[in-house]
Short mmCIF file of C-alpha atoms in Angstrom, two decimals:
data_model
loop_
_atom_site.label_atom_id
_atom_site.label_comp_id
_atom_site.label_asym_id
_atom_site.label_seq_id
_atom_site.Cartn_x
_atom_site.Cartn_y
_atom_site.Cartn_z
CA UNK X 1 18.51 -8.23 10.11
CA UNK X 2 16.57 -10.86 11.86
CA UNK X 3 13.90 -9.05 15.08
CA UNK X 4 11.60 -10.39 17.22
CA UNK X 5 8.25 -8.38 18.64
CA UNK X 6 5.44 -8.94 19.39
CA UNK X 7 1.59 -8.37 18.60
CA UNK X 8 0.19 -4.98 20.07
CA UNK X 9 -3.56 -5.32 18.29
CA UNK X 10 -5.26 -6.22 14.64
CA UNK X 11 -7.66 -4.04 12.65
CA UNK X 12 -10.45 -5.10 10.31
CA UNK X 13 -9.71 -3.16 7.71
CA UNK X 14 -12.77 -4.02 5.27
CA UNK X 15 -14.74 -7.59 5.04
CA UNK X 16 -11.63 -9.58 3.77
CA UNK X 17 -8.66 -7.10 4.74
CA UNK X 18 -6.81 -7.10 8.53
CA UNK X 19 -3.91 -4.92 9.64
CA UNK X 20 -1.60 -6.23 12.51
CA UNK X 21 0.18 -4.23 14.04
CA UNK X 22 3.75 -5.11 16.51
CA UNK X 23 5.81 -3.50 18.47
CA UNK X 24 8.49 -1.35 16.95
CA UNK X 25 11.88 -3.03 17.77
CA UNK X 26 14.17 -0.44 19.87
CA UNK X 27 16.84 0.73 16.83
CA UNK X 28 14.42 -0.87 14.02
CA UNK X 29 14.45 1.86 10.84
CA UNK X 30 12.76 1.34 7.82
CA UNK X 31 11.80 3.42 4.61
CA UNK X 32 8.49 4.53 3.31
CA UNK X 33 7.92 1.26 0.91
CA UNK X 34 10.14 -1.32 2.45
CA UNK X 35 8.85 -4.92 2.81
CA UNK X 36 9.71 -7.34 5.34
CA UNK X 37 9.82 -11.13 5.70
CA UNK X 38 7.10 -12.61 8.66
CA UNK X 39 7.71 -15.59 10.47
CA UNK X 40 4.96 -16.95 12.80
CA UNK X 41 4.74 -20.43 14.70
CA UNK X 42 7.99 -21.96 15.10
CA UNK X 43 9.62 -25.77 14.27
CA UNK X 44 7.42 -27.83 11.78
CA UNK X 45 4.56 -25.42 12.08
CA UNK X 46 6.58 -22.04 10.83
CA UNK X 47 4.77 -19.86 8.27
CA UNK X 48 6.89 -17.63 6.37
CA UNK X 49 5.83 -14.61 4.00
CA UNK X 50 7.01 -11.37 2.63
CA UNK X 51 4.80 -8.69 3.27
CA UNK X 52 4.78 -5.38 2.82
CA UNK X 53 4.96 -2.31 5.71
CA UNK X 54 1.75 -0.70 5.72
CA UNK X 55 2.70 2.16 8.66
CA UNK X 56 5.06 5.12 8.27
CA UNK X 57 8.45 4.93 9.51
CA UNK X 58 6.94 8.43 11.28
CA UNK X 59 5.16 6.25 13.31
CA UNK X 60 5.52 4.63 16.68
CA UNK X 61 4.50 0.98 15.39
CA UNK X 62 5.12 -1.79 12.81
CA UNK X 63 2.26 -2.59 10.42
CA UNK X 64 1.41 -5.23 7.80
CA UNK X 65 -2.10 -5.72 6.34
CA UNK X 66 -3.43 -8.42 4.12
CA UNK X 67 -6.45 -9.59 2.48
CA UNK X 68 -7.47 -12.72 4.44
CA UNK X 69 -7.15 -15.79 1.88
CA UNK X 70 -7.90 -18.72 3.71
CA UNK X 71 -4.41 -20.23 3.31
CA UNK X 72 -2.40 -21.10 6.24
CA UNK X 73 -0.55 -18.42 6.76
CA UNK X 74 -3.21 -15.76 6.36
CA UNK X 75 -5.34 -17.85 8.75
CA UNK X 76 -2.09 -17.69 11.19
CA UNK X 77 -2.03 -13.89 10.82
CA UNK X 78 -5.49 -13.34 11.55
CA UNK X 79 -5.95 -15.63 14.90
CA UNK X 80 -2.50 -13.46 16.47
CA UNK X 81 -3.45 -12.07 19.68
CA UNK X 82 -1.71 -9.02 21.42
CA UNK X 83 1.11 -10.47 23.22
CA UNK X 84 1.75 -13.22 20.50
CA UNK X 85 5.68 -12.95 19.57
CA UNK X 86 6.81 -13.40 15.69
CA UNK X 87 9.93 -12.73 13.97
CA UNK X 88 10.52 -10.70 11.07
CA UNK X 89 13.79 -10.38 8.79
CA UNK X 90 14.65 -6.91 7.19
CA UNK X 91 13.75 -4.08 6.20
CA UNK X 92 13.84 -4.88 1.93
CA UNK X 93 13.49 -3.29 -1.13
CA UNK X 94 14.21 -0.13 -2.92
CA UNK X 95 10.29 0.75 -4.04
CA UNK X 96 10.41 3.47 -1.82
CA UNK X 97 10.00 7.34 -1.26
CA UNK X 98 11.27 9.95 1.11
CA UNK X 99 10.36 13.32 -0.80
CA UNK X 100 12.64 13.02 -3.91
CA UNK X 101 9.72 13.96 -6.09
CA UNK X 102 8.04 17.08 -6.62
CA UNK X 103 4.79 15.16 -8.30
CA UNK X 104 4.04 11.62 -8.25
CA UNK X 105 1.35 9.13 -9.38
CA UNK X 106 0.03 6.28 -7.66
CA UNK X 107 -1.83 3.42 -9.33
CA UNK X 108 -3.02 0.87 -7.09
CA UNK X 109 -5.13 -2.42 -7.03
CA UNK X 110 -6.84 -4.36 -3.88
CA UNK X 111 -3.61 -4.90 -1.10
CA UNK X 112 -1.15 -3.55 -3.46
CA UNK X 113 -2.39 0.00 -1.41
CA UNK X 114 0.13 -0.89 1.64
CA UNK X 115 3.34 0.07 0.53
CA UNK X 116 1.72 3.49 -1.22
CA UNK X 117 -0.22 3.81 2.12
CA UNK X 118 3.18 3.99 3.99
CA UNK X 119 4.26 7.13 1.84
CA UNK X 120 1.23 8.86 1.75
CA UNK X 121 1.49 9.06 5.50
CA UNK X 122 4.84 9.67 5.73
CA UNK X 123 4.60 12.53 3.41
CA UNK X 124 1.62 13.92 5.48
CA UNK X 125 3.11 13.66 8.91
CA UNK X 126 6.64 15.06 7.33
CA UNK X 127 4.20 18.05 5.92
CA UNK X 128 6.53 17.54 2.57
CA UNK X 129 5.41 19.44 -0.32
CA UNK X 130 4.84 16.71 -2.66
CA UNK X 131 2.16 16.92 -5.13
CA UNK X 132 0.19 13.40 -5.03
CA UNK X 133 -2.57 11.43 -7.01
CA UNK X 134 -3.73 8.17 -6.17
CA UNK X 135 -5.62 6.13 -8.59
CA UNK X 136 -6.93 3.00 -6.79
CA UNK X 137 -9.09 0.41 -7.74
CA UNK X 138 -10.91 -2.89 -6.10
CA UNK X 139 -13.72 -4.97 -7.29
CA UNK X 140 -16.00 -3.35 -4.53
CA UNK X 141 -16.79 -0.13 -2.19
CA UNK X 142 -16.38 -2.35 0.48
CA UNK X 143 -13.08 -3.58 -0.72
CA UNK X 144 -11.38 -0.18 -0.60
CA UNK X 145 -8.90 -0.24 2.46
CA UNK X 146 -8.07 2.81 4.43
CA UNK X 147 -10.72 4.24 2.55
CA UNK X 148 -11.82 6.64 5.81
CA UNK X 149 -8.14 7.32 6.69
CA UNK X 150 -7.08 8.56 3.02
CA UNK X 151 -10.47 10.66 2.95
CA UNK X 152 -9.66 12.57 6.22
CA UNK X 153 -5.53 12.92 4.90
CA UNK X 154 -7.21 14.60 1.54
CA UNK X 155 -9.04 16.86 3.51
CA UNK X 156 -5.91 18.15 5.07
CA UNK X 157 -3.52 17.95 2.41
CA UNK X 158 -4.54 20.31 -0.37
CA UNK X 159 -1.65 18.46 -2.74
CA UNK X 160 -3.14 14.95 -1.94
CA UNK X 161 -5.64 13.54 -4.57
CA UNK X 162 -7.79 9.91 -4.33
CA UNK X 163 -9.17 8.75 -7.07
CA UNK X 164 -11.04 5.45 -6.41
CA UNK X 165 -12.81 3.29 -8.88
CA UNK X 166 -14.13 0.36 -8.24
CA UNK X 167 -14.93 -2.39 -11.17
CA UNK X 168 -18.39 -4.09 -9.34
CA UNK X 169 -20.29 -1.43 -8.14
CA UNK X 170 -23.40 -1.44 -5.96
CA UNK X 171 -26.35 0.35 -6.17
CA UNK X 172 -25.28 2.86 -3.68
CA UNK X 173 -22.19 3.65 -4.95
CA UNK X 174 -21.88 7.03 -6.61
CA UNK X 175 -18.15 7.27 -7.62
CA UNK X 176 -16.05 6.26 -10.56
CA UNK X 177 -16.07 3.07 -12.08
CA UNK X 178 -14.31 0.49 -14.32
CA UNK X 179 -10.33 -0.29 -14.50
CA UNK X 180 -7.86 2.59 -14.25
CA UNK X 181 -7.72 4.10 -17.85
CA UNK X 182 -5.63 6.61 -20.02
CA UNK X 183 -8.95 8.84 -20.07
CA UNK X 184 -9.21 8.67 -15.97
CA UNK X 185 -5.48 9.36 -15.60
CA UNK X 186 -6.02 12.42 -18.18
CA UNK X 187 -9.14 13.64 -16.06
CA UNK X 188 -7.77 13.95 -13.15
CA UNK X 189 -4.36 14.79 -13.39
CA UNK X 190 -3.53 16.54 -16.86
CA UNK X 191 0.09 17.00 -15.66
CA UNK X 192 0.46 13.49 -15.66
CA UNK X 193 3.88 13.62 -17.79
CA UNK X 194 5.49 15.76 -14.98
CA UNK X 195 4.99 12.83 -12.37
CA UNK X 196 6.89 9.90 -11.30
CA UNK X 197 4.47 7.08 -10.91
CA UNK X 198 4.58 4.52 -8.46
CA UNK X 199 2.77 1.15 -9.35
CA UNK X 200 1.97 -1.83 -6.75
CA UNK X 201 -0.84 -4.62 -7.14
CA UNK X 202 -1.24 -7.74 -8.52
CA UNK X 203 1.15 -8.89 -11.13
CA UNK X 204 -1.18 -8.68 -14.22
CA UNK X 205 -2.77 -5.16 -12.40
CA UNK X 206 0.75 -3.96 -12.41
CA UNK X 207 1.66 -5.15 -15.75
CA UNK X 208 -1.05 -3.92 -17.36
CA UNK X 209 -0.56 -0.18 -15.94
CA UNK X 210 3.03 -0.45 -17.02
CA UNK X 211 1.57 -1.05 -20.74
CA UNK X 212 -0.93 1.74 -19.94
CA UNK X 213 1.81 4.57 -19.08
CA UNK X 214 4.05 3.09 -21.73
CA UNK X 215 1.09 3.77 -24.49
CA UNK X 216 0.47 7.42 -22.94
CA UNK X 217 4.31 7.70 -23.69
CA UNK X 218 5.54 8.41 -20.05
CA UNK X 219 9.05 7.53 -19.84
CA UNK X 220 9.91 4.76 -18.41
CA UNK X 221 12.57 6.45 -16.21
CA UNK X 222 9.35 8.04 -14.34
CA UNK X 223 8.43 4.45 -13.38
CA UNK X 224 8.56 2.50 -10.59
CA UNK X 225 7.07 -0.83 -9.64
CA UNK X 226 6.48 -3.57 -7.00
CA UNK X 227 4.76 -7.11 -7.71
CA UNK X 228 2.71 -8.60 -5.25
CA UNK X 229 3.22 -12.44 -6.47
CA UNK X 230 0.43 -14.38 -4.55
CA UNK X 231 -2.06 -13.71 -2.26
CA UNK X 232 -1.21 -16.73 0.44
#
């Protein structure tokens, strides 16, 4: 389904990390996960990229974020102004969730957060009774997107865990650190062969968790992936 909207305001997320967010197209319904294709520009100067749709379907807006690369179409995202018009083709993809799942797990790495950030809001605002733990990493504190969003959903969602860890600390950070391991996964959630994990990140991030889970011996039926190929 090809739509056209346009721009209603961007969000600096962190140092590197914007969220736009458009207009909702009257009749437009997508799933907790789904990924869309962006077009912006049009003729010899269209940019074209999949991206994934960082707002719930419970809310009244569309909303992508991406880390800003310096390539041309991440440089085309980040100078849209409210008013700007782009076109967008879907909703895609089955790496979703609409409360099939009593428990789940979430590993996460750097922008691979905005599909997961689409459920965990959707759950919340839905008030479903699904037991969640999100392990997230980045290289820094200050890479960690919706970092004051997730803290205030935890705080009001007794079955909603974040776990961040970041890899290059700073001197003022106090929390976990290193890669997502076996051990962290055991820490903080023991029940972790009763879940249904949900992995999205960077190929090798993602691949490498899959090799994780497989050597803690979680089936692979209670795994579910999505790729993010390139960073453009």
């Amino acid at each position: 389904m090809q739509s056209e909207t346009i721009v209603i305001e961007s969000i600096q997320r962190t140092r590197n990390i914007i969220s736009v967010r458009f207009a909702k197209p009257e009749g437009f319904e997508y799933l907790p996960g789904q990924y869309i294709f962006i077009t912006i520009g049009s003729g010899d100067a269209e940019l074209r990229k999949p991206l994934s749709i960082s707002s719930s379907p419970t809310e009244c807006f569309l909303e992508v974020t991406k880390r800003l690369t310096g390539h041309p179409f991440s440089n085309s995202l980040a100078i849209q102004k409210k008013g700007d018009k782009v076109k967008f083709k879907g909703p895609l993809g089955d790496f979703t969730f609409l409360g099939e799942y009593e428990k789940i797990g979430m590993l996460s790495g750097g922008i691979g957060i905005t599909p997961l950030r689409s459920m965990i809001k959707y759950i919340s605002d839905k008030m479903l009774e699904t037991d969640i733990v999100l392990f997230y990493s980045n290289s820094y504190e200050d890479d960690i997107a919706f970092a004051k969003e997730f803290e205030d959903l935890e705080k009001k969602s007794p079955k909603l865990r974040i776990v961040n860890t970041v890899t290059r600390p700073g001197p003022s950070w106090t929390g976990i650190t290193g890669r997502i391991t076996a051990e962290m996964i055991k820490a903080h959630s023991p029940d972790y062969m009763d879940r249904i994990f949900y992995i999205s990140g960077p190929i090798k991030m993602v691949d490498s968790s899959l090799n994780l889970l497989k050597e803690m011996n979680v089936p692979k039926a209670q795994i579910k992936k999505e790729s993010f190929a390139g960073y453009d």
